[in-house]
Tab-separated table of N, CA and C in Angstrom:
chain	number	residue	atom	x	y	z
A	1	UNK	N	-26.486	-41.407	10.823
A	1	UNK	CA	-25.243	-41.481	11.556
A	1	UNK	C	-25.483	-41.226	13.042
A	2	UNK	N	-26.661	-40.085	13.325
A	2	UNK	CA	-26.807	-40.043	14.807
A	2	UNK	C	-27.304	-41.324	15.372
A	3	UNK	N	-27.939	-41.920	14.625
A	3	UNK	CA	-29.073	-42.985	15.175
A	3	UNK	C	-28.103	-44.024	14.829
A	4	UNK	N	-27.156	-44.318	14.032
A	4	UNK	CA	-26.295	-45.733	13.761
A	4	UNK	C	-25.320	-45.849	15.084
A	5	UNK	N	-24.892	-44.997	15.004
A	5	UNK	CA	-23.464	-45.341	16.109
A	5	UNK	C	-23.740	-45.155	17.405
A	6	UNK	N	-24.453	-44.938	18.317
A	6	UNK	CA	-24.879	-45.667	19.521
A	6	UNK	C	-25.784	-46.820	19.077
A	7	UNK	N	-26.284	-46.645	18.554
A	7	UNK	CA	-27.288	-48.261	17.822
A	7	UNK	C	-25.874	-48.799	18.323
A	8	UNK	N	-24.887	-49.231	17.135
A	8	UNK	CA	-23.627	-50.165	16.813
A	8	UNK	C	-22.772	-50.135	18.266
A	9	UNK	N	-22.663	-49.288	19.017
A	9	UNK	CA	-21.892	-49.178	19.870
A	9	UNK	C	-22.847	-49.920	20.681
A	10	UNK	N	-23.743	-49.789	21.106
A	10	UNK	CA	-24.812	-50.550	22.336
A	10	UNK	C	-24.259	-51.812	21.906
A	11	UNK	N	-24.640	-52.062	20.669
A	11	UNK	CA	-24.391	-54.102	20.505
A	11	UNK	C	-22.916	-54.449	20.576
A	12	UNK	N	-22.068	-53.377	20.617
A	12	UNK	CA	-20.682	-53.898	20.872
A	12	UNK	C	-20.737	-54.089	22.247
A	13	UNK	N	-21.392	-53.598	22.962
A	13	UNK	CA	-21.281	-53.391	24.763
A	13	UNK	C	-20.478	-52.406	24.769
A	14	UNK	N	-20.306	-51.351	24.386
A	14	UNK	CA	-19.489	-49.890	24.670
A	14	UNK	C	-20.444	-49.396	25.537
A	15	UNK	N	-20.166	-48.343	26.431
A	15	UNK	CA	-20.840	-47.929	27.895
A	15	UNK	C	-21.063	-46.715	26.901
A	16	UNK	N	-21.863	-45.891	26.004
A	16	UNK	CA	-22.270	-45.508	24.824
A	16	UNK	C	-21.865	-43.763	25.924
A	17	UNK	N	-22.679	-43.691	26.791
A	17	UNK	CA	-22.768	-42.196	27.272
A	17	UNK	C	-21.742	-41.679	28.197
A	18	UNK	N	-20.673	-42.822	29.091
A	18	UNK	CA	-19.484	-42.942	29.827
A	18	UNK	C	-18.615	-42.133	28.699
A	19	UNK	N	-18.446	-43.291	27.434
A	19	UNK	CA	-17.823	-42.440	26.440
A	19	UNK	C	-18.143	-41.420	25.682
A	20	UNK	N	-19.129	-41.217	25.818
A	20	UNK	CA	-19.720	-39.582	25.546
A	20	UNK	C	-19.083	-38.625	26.091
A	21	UNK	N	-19.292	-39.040	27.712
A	21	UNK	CA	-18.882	-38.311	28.329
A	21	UNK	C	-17.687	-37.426	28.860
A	22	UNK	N	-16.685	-38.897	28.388
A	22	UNK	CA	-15.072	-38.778	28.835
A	22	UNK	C	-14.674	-38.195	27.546
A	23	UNK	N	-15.248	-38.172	26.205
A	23	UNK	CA	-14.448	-37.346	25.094
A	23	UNK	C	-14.891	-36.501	25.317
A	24	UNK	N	-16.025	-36.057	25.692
A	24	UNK	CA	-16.588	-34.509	26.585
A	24	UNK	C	-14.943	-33.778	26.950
A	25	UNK	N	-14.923	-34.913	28.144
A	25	UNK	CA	-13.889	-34.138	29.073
A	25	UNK	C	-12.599	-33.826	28.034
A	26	UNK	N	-12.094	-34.401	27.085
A	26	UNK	CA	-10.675	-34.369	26.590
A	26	UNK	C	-11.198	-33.457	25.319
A	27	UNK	N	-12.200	-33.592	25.389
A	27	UNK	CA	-12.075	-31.644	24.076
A	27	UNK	C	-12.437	-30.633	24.806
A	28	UNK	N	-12.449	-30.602	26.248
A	28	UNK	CA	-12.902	-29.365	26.714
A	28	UNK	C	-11.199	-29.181	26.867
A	29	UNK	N	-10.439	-30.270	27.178
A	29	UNK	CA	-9.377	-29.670	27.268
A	29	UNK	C	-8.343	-28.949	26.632
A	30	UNK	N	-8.828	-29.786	25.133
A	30	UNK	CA	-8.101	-29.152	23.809
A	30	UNK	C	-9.016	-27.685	23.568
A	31	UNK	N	-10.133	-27.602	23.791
A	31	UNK	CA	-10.391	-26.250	23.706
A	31	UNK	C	-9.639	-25.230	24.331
A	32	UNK	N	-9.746	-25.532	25.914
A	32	UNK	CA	-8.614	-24.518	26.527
A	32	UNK	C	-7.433	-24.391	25.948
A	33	UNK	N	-6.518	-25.772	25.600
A	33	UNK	CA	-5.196	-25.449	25.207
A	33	UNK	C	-5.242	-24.599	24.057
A	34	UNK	N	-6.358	-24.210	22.984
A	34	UNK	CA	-5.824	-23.811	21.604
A	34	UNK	C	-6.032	-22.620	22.026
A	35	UNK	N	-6.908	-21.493	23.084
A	35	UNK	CA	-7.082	-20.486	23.389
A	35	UNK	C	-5.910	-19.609	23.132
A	36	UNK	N	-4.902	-19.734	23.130
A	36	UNK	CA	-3.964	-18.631	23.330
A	36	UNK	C	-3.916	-19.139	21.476
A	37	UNK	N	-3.608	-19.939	20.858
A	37	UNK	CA	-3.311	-19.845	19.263
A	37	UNK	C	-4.195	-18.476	18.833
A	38	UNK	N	-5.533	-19.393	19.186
A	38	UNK	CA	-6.715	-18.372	18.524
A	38	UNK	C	-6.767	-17.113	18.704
A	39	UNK	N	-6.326	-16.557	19.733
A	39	UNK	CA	-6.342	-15.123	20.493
A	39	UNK	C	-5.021	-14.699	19.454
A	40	UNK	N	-3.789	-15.072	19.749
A	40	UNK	CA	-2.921	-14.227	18.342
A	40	UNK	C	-3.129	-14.718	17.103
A	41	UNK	N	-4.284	-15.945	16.450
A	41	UNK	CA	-4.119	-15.949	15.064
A	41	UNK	C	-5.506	-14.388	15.221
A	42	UNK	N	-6.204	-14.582	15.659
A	42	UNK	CA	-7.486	-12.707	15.626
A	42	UNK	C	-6.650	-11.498	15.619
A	43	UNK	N	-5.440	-11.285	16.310
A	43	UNK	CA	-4.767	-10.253	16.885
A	43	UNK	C	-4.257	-9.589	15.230
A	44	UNK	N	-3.813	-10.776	15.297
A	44	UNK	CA	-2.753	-10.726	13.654
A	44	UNK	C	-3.414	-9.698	12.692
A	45	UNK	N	-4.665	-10.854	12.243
A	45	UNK	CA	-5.569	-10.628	11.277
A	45	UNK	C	-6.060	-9.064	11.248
A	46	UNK	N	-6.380	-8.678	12.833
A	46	UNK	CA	-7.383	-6.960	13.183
A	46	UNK	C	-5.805	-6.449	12.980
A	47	UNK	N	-4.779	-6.421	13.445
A	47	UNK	CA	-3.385	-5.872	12.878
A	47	UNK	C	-3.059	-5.728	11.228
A	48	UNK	N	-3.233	-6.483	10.428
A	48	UNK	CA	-3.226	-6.550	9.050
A	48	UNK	C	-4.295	-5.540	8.706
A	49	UNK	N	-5.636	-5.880	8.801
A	49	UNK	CA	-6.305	-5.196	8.294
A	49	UNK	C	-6.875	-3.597	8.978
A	50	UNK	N	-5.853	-3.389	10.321
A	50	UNK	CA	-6.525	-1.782	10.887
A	50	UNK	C	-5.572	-1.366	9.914
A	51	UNK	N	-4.504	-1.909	9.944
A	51	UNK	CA	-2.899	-1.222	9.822
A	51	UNK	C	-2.918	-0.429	8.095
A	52	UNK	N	-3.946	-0.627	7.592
A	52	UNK	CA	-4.070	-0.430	6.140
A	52	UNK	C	-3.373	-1.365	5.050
A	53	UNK	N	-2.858	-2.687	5.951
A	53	UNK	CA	-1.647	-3.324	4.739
A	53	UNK	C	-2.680	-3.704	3.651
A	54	UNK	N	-3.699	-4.105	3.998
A	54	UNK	CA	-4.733	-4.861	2.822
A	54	UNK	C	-5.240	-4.079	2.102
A	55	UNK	N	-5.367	-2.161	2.562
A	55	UNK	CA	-5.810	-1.575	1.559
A	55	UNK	C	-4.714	-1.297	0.407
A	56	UNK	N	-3.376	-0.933	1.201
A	56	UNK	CA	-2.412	-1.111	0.765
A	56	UNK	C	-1.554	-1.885	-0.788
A	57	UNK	N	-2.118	-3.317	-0.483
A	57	UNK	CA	-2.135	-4.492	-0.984
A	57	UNK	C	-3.292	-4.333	-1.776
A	58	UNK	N	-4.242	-3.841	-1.811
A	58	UNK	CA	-5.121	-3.903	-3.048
A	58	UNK	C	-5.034	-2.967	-3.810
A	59	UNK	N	-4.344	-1.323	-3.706
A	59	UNK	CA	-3.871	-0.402	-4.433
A	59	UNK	C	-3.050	-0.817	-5.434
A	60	UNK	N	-1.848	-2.131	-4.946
A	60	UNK	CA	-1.002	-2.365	-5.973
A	60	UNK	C	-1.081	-3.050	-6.550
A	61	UNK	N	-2.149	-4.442	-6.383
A	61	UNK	CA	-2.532	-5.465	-7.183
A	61	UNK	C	-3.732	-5.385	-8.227
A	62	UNK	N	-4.547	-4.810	-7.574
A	62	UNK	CA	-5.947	-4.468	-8.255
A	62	UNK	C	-6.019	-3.995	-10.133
A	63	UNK	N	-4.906	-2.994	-10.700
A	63	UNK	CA	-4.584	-2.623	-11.841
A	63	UNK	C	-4.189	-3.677	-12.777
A	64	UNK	N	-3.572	-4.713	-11.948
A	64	UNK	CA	-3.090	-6.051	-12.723
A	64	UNK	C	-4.099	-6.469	-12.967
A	65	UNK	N	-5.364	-6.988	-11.507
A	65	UNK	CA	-6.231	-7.755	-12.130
A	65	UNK	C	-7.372	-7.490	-12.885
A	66	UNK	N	-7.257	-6.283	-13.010
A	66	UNK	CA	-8.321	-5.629	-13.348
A	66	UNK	C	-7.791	-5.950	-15.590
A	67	UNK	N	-6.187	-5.761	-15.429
A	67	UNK	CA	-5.804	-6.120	-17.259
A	67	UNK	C	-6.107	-6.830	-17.522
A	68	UNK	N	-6.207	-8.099	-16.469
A	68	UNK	CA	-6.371	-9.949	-16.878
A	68	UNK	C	-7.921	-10.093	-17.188
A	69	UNK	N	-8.695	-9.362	-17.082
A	69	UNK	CA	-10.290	-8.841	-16.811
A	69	UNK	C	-10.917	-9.465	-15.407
A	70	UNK	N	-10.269	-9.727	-14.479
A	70	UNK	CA	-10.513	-10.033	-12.845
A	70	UNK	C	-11.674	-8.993	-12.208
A	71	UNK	N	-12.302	-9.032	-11.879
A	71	UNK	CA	-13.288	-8.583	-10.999
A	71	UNK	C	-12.338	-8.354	-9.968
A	72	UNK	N	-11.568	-7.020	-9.513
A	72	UNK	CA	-10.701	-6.596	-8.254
A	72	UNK	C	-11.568	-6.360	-6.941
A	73	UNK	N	-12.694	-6.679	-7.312
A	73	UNK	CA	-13.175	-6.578	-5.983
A	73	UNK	C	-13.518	-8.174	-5.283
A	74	UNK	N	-12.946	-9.237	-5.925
A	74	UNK	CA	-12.697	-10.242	-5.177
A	74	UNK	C	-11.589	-10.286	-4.564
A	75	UNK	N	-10.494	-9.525	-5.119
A	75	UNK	CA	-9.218	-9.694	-4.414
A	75	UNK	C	-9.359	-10.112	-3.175
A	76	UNK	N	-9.807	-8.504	-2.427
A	76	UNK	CA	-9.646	-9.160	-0.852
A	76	UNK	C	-10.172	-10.373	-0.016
A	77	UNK	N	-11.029	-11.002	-1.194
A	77	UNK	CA	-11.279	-12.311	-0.341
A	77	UNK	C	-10.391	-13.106	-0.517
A	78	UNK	N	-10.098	-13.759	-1.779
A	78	UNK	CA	-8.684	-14.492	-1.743
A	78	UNK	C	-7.328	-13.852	-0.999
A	79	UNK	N	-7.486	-12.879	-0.092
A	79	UNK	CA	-6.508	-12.690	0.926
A	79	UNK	C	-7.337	-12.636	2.110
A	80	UNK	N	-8.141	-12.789	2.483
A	80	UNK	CA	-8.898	-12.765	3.969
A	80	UNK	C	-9.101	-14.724	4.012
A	81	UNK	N	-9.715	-14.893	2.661
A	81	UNK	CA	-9.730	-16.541	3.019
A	81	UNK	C	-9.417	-17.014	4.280
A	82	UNK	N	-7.756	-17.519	3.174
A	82	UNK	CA	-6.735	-18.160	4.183
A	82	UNK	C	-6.794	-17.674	5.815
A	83	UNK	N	-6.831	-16.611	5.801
A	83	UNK	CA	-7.066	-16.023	7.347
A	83	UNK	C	-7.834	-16.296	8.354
A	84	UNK	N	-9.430	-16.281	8.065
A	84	UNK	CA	-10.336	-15.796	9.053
A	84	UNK	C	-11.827	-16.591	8.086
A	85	UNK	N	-12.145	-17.244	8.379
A	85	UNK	CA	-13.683	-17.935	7.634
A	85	UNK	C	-14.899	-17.019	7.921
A	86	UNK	N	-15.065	-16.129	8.958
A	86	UNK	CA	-15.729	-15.619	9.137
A	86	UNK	C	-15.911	-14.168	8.563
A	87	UNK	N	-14.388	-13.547	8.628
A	87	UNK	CA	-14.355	-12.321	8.215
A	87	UNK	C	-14.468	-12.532	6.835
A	88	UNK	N	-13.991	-13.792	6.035
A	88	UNK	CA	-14.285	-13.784	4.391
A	88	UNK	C	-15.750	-14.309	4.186
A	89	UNK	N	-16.557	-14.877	4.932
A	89	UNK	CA	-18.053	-15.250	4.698
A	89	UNK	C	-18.711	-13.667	4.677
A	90	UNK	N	-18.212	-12.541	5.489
A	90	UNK	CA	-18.833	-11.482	6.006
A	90	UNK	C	-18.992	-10.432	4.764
A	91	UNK	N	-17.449	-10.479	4.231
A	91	UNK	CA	-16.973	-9.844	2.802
A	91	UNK	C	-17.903	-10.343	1.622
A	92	UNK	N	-18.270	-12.080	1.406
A	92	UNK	CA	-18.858	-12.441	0.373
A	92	UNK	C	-20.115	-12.297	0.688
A	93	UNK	N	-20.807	-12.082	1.707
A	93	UNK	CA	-22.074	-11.698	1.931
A	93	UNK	C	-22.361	-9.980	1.998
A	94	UNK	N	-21.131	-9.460	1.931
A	94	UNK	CA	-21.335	-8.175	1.100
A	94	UNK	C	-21.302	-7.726	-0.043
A	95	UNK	N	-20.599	-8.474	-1.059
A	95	UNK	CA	-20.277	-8.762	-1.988
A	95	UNK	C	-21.608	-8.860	-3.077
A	96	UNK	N	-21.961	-10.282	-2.426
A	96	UNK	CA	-23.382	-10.657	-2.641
A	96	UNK	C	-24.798	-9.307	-2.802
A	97	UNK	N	-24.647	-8.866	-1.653
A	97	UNK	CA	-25.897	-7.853	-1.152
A	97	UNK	C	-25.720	-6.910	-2.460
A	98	UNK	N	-24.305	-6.404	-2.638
A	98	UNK	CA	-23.739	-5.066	-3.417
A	98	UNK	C	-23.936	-5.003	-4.645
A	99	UNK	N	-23.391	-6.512	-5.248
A	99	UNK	CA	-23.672	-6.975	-6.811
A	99	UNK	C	-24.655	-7.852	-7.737
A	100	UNK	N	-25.098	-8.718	-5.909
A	100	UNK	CA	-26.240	-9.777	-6.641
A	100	UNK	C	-25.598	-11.025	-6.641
A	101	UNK	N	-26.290	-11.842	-6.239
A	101	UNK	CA	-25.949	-13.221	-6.110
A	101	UNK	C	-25.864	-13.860	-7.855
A	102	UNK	N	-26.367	-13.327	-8.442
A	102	UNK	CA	-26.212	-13.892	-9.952
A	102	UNK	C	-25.179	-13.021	-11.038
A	103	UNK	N	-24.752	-11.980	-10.008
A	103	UNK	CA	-23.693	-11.331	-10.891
A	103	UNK	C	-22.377	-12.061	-10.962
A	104	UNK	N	-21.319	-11.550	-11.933
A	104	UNK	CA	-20.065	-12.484	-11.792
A	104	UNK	C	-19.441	-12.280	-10.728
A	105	UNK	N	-19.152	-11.133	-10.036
A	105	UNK	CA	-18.878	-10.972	-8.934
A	105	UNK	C	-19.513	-12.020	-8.170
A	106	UNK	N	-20.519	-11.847	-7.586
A	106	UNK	CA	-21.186	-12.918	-7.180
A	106	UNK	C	-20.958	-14.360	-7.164
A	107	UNK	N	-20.778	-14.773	-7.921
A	107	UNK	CA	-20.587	-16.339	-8.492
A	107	UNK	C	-18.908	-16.398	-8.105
A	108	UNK	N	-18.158	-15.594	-8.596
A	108	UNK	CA	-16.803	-15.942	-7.923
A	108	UNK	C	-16.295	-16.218	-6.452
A	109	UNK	N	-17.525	-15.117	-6.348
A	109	UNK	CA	-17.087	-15.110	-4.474
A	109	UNK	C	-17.870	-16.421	-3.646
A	110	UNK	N	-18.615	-16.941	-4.051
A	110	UNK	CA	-19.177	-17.492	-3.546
A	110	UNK	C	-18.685	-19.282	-3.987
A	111	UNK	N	-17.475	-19.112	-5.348
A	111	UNK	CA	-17.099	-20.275	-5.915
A	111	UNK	C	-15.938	-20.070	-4.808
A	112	UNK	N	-15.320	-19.151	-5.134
A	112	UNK	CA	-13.663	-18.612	-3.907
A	112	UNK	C	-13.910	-19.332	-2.665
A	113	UNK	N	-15.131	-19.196	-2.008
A	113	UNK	CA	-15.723	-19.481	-0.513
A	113	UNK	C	-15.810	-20.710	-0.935
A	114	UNK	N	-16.210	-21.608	-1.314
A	114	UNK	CA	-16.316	-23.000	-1.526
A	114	UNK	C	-15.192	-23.810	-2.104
A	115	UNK	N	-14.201	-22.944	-2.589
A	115	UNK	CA	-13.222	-24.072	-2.959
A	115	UNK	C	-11.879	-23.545	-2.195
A	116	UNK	N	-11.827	-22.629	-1.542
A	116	UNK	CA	-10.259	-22.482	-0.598
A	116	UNK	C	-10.716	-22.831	0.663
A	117	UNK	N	-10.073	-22.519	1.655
A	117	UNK	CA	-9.567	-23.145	3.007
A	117	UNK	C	-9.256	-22.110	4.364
A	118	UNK	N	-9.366	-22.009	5.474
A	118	UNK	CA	-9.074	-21.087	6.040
A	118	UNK	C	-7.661	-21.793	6.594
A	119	UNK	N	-6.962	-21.612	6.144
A	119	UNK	CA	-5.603	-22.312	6.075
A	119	UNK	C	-4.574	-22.250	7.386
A	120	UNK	N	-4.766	-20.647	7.740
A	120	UNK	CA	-4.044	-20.166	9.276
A	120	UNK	C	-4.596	-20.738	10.515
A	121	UNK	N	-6.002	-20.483	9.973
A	121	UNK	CA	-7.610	-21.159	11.531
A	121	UNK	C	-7.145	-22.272	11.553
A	122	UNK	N	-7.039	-23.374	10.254
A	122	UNK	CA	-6.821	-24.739	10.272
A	122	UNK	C	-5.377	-25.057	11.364
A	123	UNK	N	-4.491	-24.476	10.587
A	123	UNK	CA	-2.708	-25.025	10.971
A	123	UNK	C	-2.729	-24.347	12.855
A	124	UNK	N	-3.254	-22.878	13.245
A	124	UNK	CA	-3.803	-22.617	14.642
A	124	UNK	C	-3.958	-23.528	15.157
A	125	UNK	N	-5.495	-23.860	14.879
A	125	UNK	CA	-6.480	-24.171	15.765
A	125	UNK	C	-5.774	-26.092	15.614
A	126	UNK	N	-5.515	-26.989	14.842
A	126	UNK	CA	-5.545	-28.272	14.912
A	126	UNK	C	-3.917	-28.862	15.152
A	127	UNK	N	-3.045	-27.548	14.854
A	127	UNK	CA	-0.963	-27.726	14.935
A	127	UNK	C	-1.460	-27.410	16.486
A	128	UNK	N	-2.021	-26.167	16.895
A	128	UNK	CA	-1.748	-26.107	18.309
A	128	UNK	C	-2.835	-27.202	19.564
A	129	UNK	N	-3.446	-28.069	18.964
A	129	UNK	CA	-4.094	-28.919	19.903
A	129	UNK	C	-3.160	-29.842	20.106
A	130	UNK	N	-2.196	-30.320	19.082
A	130	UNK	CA	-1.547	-30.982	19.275
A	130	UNK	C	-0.144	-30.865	19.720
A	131	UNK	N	0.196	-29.673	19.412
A	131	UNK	CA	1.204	-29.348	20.142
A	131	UNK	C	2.270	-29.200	18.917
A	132	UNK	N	2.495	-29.023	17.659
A	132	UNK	CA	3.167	-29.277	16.704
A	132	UNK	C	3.738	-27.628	16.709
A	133	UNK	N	4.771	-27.840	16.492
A	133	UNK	CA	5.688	-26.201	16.588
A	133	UNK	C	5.942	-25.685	14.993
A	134	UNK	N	6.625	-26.958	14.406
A	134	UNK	CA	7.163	-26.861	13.086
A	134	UNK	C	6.069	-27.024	11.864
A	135	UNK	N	5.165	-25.687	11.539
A	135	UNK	CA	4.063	-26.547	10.590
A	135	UNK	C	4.888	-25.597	8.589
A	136	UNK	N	5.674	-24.769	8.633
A	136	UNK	CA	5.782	-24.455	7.388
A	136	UNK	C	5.732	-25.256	6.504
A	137	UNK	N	5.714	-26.201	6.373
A	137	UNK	CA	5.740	-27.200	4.999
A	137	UNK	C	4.535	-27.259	4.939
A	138	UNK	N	3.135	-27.637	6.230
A	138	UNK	CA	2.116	-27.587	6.142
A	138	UNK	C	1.426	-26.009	5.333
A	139	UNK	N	2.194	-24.966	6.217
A	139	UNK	CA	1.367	-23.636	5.476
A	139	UNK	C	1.722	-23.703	4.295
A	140	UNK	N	2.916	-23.976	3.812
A	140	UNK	CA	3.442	-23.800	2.242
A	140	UNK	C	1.919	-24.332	1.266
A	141	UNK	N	1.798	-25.341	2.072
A	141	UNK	CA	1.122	-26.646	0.595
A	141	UNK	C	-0.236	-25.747	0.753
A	142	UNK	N	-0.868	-25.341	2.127
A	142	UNK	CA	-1.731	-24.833	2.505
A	142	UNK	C	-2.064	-23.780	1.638
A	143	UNK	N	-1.290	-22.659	1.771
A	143	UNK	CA	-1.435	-21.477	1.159
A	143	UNK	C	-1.308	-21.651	-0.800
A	144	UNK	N	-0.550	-22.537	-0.854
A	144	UNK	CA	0.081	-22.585	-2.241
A	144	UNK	C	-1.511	-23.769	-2.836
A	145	UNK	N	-2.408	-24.704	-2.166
A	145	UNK	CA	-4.334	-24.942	-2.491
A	145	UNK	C	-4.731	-23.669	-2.261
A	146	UNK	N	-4.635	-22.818	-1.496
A	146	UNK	CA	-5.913	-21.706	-1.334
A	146	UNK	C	-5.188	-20.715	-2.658
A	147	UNK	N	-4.023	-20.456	-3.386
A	147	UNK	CA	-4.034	-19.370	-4.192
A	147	UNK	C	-4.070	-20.694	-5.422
A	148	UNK	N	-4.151	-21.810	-5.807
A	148	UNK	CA	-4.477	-22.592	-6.508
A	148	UNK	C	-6.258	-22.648	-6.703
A	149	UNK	N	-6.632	-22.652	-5.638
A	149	UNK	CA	-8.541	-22.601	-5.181
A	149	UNK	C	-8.848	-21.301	-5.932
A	150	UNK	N	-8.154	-20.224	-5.751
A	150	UNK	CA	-8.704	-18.702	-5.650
A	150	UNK	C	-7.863	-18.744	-7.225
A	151	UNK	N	-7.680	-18.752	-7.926
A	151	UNK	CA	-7.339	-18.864	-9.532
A	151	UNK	C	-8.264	-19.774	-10.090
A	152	UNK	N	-8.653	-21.372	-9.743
A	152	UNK	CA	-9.396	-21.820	-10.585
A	152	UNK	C	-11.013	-21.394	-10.274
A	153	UNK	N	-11.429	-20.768	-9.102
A	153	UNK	CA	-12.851	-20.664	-8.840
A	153	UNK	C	-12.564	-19.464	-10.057
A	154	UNK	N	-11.700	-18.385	-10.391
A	154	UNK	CA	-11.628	-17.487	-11.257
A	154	UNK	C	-12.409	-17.678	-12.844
A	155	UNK	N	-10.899	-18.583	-13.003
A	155	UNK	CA	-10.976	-19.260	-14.259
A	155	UNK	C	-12.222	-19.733	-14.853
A	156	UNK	N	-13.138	-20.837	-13.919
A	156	UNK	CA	-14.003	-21.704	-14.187
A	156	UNK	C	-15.398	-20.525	-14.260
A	157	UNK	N	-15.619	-19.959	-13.215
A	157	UNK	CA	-16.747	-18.639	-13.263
A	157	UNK	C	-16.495	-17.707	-14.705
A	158	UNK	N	-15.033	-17.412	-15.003
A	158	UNK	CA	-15.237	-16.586	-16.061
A	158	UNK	C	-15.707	-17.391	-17.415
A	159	UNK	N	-15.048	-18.433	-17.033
A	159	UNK	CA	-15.449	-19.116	-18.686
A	159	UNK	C	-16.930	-19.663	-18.678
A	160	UNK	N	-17.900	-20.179	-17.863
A	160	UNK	CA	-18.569	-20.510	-17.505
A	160	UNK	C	-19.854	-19.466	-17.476
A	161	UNK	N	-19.433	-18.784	-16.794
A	161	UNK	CA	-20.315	-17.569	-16.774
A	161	UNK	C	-20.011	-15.820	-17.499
A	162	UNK	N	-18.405	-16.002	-17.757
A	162	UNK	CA	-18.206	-14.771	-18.035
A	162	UNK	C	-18.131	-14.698	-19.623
C-alpha cells in the first residue's frame, strides 16, 4: 500500500508530494481544533477515577459478578474501555503481569481489549473534528457494542477456556 499509491497516483499525473503536503496542512489543523475535546474528555476520566466513583462502582457490582462466576477483576476494564485506550491497555497489562497471560483472567482481558472500542476517544476526538454537537444516538449504539463486546469476550473465554 505504501509503494502502490504514489506508484498509481504518479500515472494518474497527481503532483504525489504537493498533495502530501497540503493534507499535511489540513490535519494539522484538525489536530489543533480537537485539542480542547481531548483536554476535557482526560479531565473527566482523572475526575471519575481520583474521585473514588470506580472504586465505588466496583464495591457494588463486583458481588454480582463474582455469583455469575465473572472474574471481578475484569470489571474495571469494561468500564475504563469505553473511556481511555490507554488507561485500559495499562490495566490489561497489569492484569496480564498479576495473573498470567494464559490465565482466565488473562484471556478475558485481553479478548475485552480486542473486541470493545474506546467509544468517548472515538465520538471526542472524530464528532469534534468535525464539528458535530448532537452525537447521543452515536454514544447510545456506541456504548450499548462496547457492553455487548465486554459480555461476549466473557461468555466466549469462559466457555472456551473456562
Amino acid at each position: 500500500m505504501v509503494t502502490f499509491i504514489p506508484l498509481y497516483a504518479f500515472t494518474r499525473k497527481v503532483p504525489v508530494y504537493e498533495s502530501f503536503v497540503e493534507g499535511a496542512k489540513d490535519g494539522f489543523g484538525t489536530a489543533i481544533s480537537i485539542i480542547p475535546h481531548l483536554v476535557g474528555m482526560l479531565v473527566a476520566i482523572s475526575v471519575f477515577r481520583a474521585s473514588g466513583a470506580l472504586d465505588f462502582l466496583m464495591g457494588f457490582v463486583s458481588p454480582l459478578m463474582q455469583g455469575l462466576g465473572i472474574p471481578s477483576e475484569v470489571l474495571p476494564l469494561g468500564l475504563l474501555r469505553p473511556l481511555t485506550g490507554t488507561g485500559s491497555l495499562a490495566y490489561t497489562t497489569d492484569l496480564i503481569r498479576v495473573h498470567g497471560p494464559d490465565s482466565l483472567i488473562g484471556m478475558i482481558a485481553s479478548t475485552i481489549q480486542g473486541s470493545t472500542d474506546t467509544t468517548l476517544y472515538v465520538l471526542t476526538v472524530y464528532f469534534g473534528a468535525v464539528g458535530i454537537r448532537n452525537g447521543r444516538y452515536a454514544l447510545k449504539v456506541g456504548l450499548f457494542s462496547d457492553i455487548v463486546g465486554f459480555i461476549a469476550a466473557i461468555a466466549v473465554c469462559l466457555l472456551v477456556f473456562g
